[in-house]
Coordinates of C-alpha atoms and ligand atoms in Angstrom, one line a residue:
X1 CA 58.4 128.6 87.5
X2 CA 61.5 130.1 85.7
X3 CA 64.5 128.3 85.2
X4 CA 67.7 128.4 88.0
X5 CA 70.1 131.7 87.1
X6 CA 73.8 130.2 86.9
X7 CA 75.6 133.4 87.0
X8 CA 79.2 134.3 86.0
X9 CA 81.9 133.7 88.7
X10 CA 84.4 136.3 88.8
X11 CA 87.0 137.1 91.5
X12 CA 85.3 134.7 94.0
X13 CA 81.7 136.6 93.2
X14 CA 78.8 135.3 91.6
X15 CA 78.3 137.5 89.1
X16 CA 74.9 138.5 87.5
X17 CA 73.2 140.5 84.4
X18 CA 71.1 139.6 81.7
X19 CA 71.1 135.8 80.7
X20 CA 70.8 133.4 77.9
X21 CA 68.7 129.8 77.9
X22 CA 70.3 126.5 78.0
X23 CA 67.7 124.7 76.2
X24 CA 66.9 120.5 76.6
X25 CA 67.8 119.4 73.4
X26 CA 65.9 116.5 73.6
X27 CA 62.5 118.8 74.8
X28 CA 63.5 122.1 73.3
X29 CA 60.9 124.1 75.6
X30 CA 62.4 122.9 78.7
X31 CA 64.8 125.9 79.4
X32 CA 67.1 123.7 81.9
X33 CA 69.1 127.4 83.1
X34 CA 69.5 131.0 82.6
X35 CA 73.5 131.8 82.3
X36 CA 74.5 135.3 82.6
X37 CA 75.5 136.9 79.0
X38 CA 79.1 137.9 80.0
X39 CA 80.8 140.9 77.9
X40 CA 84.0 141.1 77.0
X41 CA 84.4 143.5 80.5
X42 CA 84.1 141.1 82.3
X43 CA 86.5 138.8 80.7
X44 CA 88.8 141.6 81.3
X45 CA 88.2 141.6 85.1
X46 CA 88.5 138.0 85.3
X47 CA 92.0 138.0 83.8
X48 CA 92.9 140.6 86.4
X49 CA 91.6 139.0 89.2
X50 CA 93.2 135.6 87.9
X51 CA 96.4 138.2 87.8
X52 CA 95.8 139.2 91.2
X53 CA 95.5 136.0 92.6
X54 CA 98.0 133.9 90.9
X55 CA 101.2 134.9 93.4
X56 CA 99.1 133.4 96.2
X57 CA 98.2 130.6 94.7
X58 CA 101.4 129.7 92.6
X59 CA 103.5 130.4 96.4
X60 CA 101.1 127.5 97.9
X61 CA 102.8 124.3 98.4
X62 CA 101.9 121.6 95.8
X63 CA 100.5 119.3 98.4
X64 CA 98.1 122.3 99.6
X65 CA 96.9 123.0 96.4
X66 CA 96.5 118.9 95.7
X67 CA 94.0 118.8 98.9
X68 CA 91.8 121.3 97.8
X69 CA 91.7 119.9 94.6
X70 CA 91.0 116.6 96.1
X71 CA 88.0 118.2 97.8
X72 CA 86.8 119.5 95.0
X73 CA 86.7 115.7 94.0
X74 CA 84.4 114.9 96.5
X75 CA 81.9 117.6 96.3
X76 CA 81.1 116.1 93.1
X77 CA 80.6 112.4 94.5
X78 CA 78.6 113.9 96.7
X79 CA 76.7 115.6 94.1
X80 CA 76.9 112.8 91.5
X81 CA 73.5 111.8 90.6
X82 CA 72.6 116.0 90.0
X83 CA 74.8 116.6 88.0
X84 CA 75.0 113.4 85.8
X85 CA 71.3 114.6 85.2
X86 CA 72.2 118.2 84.5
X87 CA 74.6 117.2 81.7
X88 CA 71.6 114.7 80.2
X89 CA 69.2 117.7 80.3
X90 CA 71.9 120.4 78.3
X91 CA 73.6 118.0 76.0
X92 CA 71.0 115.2 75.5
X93 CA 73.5 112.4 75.7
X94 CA 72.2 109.6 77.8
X95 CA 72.2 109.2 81.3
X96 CA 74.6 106.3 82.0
X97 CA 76.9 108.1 79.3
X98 CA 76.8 111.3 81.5
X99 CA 77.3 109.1 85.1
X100 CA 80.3 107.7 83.4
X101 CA 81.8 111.5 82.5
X102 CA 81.1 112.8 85.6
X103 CA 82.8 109.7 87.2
X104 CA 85.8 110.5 85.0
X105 CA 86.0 114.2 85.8
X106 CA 85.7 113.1 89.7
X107 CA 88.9 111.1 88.6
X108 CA 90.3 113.7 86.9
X109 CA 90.3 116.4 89.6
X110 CA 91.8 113.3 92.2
X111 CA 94.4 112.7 89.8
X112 CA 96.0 115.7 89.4
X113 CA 95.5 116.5 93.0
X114 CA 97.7 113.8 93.6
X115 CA 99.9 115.2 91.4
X116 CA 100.7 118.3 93.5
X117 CA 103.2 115.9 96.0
X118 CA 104.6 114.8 92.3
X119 CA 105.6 118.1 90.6
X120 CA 109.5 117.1 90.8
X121 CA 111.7 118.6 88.6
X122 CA 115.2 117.2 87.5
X123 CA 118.7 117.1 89.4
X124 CA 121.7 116.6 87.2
X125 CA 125.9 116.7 87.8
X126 CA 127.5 119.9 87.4
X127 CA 131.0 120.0 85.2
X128 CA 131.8 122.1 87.9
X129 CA 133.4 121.9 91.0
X130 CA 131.0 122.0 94.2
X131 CA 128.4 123.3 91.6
X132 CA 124.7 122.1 92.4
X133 CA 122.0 122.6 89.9
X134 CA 118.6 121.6 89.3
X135 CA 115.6 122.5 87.4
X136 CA 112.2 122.8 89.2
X137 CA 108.1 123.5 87.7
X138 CA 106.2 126.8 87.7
X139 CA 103.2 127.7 86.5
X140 CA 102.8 129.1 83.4
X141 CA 101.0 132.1 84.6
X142 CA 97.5 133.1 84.1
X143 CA 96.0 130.4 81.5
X144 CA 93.0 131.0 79.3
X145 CA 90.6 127.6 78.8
X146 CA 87.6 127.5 76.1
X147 CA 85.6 124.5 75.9
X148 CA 82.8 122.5 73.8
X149 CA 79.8 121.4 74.8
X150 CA 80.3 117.4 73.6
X151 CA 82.5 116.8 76.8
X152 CA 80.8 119.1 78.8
X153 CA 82.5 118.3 82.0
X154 CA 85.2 115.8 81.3
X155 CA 86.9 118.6 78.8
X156 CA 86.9 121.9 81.5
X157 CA 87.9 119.5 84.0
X158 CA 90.9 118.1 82.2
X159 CA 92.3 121.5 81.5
X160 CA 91.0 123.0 84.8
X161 CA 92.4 120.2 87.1
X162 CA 96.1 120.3 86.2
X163 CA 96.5 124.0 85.5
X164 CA 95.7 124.6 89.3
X165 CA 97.7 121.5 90.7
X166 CA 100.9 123.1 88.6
X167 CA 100.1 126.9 90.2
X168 CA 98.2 128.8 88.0
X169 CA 95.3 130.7 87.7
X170 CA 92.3 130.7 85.3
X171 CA 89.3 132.1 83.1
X172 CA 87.1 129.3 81.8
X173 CA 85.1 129.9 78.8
X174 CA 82.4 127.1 78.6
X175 CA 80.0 126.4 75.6
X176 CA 77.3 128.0 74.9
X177 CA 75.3 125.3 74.3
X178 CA 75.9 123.5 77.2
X179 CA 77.9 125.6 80.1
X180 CA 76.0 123.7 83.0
X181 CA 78.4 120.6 83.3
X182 CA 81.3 123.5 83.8
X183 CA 79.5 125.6 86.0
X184 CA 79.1 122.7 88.3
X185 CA 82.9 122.3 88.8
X186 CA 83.1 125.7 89.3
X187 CA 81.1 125.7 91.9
X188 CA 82.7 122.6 93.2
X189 CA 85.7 124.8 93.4
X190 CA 84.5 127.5 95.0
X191 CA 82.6 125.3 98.3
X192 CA 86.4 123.5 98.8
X193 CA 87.8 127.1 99.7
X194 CA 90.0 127.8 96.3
X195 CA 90.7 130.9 97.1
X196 CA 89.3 134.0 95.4
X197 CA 90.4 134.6 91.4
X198 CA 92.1 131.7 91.5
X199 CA 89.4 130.3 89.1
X200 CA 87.2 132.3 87.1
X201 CA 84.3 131.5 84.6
X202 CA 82.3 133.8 82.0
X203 CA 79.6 131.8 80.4
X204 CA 78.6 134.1 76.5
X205 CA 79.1 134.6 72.9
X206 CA 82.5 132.7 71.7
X207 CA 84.0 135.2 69.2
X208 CA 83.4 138.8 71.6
X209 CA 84.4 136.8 75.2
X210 CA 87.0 134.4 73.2
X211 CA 88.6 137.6 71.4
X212 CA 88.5 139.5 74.7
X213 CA 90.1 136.5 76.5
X214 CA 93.2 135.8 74.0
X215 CA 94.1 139.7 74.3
X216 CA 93.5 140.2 78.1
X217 CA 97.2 141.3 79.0
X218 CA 97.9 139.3 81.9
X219 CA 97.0 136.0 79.8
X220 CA 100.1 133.8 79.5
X221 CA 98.1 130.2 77.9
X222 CA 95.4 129.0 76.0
X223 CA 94.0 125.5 75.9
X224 CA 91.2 125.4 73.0
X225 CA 88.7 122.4 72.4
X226 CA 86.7 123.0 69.5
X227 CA 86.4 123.3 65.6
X228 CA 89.5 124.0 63.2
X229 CA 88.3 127.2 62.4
X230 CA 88.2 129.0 65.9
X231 CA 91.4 126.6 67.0
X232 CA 93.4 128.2 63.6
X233 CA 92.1 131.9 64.4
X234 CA 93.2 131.9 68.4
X235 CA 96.5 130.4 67.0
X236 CA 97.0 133.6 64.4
X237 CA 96.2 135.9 67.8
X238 CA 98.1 133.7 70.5
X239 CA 101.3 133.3 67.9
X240 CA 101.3 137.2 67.7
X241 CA 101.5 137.4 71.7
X242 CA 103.6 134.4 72.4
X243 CA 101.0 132.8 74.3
X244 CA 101.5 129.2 74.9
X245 CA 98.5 127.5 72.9
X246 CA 97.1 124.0 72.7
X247 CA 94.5 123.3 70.7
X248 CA 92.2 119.9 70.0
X249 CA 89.5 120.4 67.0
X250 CA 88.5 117.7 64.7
X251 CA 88.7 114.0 63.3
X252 CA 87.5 112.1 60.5
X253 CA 88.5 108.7 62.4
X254 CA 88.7 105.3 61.1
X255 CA 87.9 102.3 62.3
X256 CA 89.9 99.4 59.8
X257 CA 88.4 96.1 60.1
X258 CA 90.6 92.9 58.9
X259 CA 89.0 89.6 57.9
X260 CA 90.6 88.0 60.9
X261 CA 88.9 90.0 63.4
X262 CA 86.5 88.6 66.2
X263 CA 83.5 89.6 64.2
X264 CA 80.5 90.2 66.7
X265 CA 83.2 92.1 68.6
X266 CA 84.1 94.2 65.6
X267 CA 80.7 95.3 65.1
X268 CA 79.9 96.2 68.5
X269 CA 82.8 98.6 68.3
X270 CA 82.1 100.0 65.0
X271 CA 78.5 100.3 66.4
X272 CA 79.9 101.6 69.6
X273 CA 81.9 104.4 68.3
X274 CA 80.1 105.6 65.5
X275 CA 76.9 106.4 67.2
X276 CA 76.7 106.1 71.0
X277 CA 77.2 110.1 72.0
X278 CA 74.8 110.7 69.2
X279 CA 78.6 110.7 67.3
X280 CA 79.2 113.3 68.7
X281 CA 82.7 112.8 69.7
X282 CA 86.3 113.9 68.5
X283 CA 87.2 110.5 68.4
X284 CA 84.0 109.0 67.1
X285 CA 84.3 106.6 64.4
X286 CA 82.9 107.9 61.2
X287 CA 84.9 105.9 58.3
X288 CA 85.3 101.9 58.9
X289 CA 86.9 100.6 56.3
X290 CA 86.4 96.9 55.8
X291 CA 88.4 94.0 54.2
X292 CA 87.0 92.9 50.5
X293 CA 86.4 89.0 51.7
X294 CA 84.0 90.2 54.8
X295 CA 82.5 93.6 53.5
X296 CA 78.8 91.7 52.8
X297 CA 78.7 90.0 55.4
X298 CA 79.8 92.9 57.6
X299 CA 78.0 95.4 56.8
X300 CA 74.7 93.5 56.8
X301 CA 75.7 92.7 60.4
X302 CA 76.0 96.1 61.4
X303 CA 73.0 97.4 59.4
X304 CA 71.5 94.6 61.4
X305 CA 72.6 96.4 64.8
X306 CA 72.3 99.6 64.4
X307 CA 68.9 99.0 63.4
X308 CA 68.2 97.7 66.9
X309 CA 69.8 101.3 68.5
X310 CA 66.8 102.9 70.2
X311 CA 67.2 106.5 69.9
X312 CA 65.3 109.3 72.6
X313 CA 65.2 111.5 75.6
X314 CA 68.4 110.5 77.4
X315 CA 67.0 110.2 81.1
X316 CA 64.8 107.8 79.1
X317 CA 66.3 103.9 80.8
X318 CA 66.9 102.1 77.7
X319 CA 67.6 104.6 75.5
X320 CA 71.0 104.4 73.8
X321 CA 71.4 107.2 71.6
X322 CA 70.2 111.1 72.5
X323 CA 69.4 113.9 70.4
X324 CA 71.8 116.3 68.7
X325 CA 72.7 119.4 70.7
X326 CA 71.2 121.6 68.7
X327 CA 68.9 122.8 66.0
X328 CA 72.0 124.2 64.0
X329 CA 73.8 120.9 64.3
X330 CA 70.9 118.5 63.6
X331 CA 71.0 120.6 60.4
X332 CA 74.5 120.0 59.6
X333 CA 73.7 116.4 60.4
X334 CA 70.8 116.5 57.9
X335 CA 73.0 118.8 55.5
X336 CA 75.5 116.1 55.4
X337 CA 73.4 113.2 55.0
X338 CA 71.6 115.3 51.7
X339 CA 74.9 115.2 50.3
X340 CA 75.9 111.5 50.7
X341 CA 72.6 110.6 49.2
X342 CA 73.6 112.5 46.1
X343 CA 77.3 111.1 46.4
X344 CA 76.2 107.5 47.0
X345 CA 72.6 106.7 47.2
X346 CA 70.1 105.9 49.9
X347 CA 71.8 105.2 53.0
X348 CA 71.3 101.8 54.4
X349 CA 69.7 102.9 57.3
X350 CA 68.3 105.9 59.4
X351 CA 69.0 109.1 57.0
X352 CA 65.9 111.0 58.2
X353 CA 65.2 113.3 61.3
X354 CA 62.9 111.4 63.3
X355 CA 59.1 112.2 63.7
X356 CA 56.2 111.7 66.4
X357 CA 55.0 113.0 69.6
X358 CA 58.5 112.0 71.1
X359 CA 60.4 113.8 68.7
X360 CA 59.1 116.8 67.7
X361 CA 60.3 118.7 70.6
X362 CA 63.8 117.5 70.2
X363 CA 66.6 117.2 67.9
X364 CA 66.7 113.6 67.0
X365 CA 68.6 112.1 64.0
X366 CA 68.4 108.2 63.2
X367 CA 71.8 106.7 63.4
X368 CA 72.6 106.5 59.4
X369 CA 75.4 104.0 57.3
X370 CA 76.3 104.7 53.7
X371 CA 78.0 101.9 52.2
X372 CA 80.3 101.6 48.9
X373 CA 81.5 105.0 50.3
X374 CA 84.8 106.4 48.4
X375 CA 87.1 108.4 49.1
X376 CA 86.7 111.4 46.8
X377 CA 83.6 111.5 48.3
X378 CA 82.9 114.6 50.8
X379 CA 81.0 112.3 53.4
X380 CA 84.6 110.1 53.6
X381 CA 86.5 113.3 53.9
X382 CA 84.9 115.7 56.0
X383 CA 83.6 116.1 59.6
X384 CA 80.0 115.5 60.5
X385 CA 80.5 115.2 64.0
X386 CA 76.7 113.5 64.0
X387 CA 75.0 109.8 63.9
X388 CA 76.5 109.2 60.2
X389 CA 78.5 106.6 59.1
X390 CA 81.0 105.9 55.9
X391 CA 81.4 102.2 55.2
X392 CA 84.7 101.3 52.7
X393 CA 85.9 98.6 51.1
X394 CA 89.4 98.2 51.2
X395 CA 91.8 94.7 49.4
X396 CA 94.0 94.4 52.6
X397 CA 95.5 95.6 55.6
X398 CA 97.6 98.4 53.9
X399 CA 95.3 99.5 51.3
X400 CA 93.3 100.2 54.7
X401 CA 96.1 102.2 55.6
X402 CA 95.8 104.3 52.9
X403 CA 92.4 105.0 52.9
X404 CA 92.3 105.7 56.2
X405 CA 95.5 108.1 56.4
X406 CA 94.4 110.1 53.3
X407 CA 92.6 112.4 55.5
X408 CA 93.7 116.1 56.6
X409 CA 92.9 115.1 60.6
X410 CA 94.7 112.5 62.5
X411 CA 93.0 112.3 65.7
X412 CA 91.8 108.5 66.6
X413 CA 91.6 105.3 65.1
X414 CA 90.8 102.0 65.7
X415 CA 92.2 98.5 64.4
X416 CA 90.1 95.0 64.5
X417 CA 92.1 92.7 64.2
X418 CA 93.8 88.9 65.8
X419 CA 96.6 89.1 64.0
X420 CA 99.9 90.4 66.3
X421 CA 101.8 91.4 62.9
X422 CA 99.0 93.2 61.3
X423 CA 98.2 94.9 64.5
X424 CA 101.8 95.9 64.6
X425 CA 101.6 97.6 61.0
X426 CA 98.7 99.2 61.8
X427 CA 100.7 100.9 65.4
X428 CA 103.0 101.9 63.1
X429 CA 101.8 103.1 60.3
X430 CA 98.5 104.8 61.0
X431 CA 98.4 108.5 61.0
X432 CA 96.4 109.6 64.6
X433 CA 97.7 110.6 67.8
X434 CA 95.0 107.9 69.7
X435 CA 95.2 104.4 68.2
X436 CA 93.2 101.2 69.6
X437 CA 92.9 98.1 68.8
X438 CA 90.1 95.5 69.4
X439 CA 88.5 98.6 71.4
X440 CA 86.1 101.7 69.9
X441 CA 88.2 104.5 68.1
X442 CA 86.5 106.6 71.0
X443 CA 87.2 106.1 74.9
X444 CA 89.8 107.9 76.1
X445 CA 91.6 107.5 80.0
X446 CA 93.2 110.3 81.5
X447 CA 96.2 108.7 82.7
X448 CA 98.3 109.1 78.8
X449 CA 98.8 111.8 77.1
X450 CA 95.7 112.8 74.3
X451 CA 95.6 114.4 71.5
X452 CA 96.1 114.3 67.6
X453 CA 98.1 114.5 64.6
X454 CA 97.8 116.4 61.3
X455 CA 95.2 119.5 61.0
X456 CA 93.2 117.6 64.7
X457 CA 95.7 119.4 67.0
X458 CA 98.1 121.4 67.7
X459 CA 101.0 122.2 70.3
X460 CA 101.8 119.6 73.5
X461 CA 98.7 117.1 74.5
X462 CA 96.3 117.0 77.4
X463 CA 95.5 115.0 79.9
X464 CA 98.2 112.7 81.8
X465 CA 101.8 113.5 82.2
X466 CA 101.8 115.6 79.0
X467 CA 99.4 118.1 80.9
X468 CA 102.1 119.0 83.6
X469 CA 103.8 119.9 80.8
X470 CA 101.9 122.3 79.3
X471 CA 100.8 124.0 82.6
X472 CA 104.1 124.3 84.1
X473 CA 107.6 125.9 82.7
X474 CA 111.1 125.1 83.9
X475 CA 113.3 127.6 86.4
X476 CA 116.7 126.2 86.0
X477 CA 119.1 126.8 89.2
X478 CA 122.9 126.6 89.3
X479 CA 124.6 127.2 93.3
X480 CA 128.6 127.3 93.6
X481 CA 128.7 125.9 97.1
Ligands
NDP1 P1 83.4 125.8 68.4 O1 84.8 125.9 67.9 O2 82.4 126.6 67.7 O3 83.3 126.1 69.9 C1 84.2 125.7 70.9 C2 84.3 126.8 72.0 O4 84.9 127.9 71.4 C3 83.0 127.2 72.6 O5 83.2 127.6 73.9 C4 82.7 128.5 71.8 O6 81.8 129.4 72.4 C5 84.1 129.0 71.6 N1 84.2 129.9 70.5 C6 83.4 130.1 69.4 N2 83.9 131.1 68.6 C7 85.1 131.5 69.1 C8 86.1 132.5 68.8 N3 86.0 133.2 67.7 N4 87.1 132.6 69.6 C9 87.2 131.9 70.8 N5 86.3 131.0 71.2 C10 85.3 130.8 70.4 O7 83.1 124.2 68.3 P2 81.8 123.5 68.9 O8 81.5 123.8 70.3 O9 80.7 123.7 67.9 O10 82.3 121.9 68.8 C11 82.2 121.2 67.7 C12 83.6 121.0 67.0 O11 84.6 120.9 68.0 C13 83.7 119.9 66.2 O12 84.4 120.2 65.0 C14 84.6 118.9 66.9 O13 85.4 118.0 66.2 C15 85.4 119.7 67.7 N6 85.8 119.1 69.0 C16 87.0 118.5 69.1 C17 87.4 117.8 70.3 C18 88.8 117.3 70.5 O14 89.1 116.9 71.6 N7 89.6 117.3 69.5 C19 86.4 117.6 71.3 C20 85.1 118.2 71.1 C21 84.8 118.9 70.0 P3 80.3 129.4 72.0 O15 79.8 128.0 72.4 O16 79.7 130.5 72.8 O17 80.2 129.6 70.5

């Protein structure tokens, strides 16, 4: 039997032509769905239908918008154990790890639908005599929104969710490696009744659909999630039109980890953050950098754990880490590990793809920890974005500090510590835009703002309050009465 057709929705029609597999990663020959190949054509036609929608949309009332969003919500519940699955079959990250996305994007979309009775503006005294004036929120316009396939729901949904509560329209570009998750919210969107071109998605090659998408005229935003190197292209294109742009790419994130720290606790969140999600998060922990008096002992304790990590087939109960998402990253994975061998030795563990009749079909790396790791070194410096982990020594708290802000990115870090004044130090004087303490470097709610610092972001953050910003502009009102 051949594999569901997901097909391109455009203009409140499914759309379909010749497809593309979304592959299992962790059983390569299970082809989990055809997506429809769009062109850059059809790009074009979703921005004009976005166009063609938006004054209807944007002239619905907040609260209207909010209930339909709010459905939305809970044609996911409803569907919550099939898609949780679907995400486990296209990314490969395990199944309790895609329950708890899929429970977060159902937040999501409730959030910001509650938002749409909150999208005040401000009131302030005129100078003037009997002059009234106020400022209130509309949308940005028609808003473009390319996503990665790590988050494969959680991401689309936080851009997706407030750019419709603040009154826009949209064209969602979804990963090509894993455009199911998205898919499914689209189609959430489309059974609550959001009307026609209000939301758009072409599934297809990122550089023809991403270059058609940051030219289409009627494009007003763009909200990227992905590697530095796209993110610092769509800024040169954007920058030329004076498109608002937002962009979240990639992290080399520390996790510092003081003498004085509750020590099971510390190594549960190194383990935590370094490899669950395969590592495969932005905010995944791929440096910790460990005080001089505790390094041994730490690190044999977290050899000692990881050790214990049993990787597989995510639907698998039991298993905790899943494969990579593909063939081409498994090899960066390997690629990198190659090159900390040379830089620093055998690894203490993992460091080799795995093998055997549950393997072979699938893109499994063992989780892998490098100690005595410096930081000229590439594997301290550069993004893996895999099961790979840099252990460093550091004397104290603020030689921690500046190993771990002598990194280009600046996205998350993490602090173990039961010290109030170190933690302070640490607050103020780490370099990321996401900063936890006694917690993972990766776990992120969407009720605050999120995003990065340095070369890991750019322009105003997502999710929270900070994402009414970005979807919405100011009309400022002055009435002589
Ligand atoms: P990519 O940048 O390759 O892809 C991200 C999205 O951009 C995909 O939808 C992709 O489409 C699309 N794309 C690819 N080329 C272009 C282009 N020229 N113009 C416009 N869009 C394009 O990243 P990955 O998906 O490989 O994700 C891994 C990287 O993303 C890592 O570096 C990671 O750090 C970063 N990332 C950052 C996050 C954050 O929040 N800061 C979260 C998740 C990932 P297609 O799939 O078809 O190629």
């Amino acid at each position: 039997m051949s594999a569901p057709l997901y097909p391109n929705y455009i203009n409140g029609e499914w759309v379909e032509g010749p497809t593309f597999d979304n592959r299992n990663p962790a059983r390569w020959d299970e082809v989990v769905g055809r997506f429809v190949n769009g062109t850059p054509e059809d790009v074009a036609r979703a921005a004009d239908a976005a166009q063609a929608a938006l004054p209807g949309w944007a002239a619905m009332t907040g609260p209207a918008r909010g209930a339909l969003l709010f459905r939305v919500a809970d044609i996911l519940e409803k569907r919550f154990e099939e898609i949780s699955a679907d995400m486990t079959r296209e990314e490969g990250k395990t199944l309790p790890e895609a329950r708890a996305e899929v429970r977060r994007s159902i937040n999501i979309f409730r959030y910001f639908a509650g938002e749409g009775a909150r999208l005040g503006g401000i009131v302030a005294p005129s100078e003037r005599d009997r002059v009234h004036m106020f400022a209130f929120r509309k949308p940005v316009g028609v808003c473009g929104l390319i996503t990665p396939w790590n988050f494969p729901s959680a991401i689309p949904a936080w851009k997706l969710a407030p750019a419709l509560i603040c009154g826009n329209t949209v064209v969602l570009k979804p990963a090509s490696a894993a455009p199911l998750s998205a898919w499914r919210l689209v189609e959430a969107c489309h059974e609550a009744g959001i009307p026609k071109g209000v939301v758009n998605f072409v599934a297809g090659p990122g550089k023809a659909l991403g270059e058609a998408l940051v030219n289409a005229p009627p494009l007003r935003a763009v909200s990227f999630t992905g590697s530095c190197g796209v993110g610092a292209w769509l800024h040169e294109q954007a920058s030329r039109r004076r498109l608002r742009i937002q962009l979240e790419m990639g992290g080399k994130n520390p996790t510092i980890v003081l003498a004085d720290a509750s020590f099971d606790l510390a190594v549960e969140n190194v383990v935590n953050g370094a490899f669950f999600s395969t590592g495969q998060k932005c905010t995944a922990t791929s440096r910790a950098i460990v005080e001089e008096t505790i390094y041994d002992r730490f690190v044999e304790a977290l050899v000692e754990r990881t050790k214990k990590l049993r990787v597989g087939d995510g639907m698998q109960p039991g298993v905790d880490i899943g494969p990579c998402v593909d063939e081409a990253q498994m090899n960066t994975v390997l690629r990198y590990i190659e090159i900390g061998r040379r830089e620093c030795g055998e690894p203490l563990c993992g460091g080799r793809r795995l093998a055997g009749p549950d393997f072979d079909c699938g893109w499994f790396v063992e989780p892998t920890i490098f100690a005595g790791v410096t930081q000229d070194m590439t594997i301290a410096r550069e993004e893996i974005f895999g099961p790979v982990l840099a252990v460093m020594k550091a004397r104290d708290l603020r030689h921690a500090l500046e190993i771990a802000n002598a990194s280009e990115f600046g996205l998350s870090a993490s602090l173990q510590t039961s010290n109030l004044s170190r933690m302070f130090e640490y607050i103020y004087g780490i370099e990321a835009g996401l900063v936890t303490v006694n917690l993972p470097s990766a776990g992120v709610e969407y009720q605050l703002p999120f995003g990065g610092t340095k070369d890991s972001s750019f322009g105003p953050k997502e999710q929270g309050p900070a994402a009414i910003e970005f979807y919405s502009d100011y009309k400022t009102v002055y009435v002589k009465y």
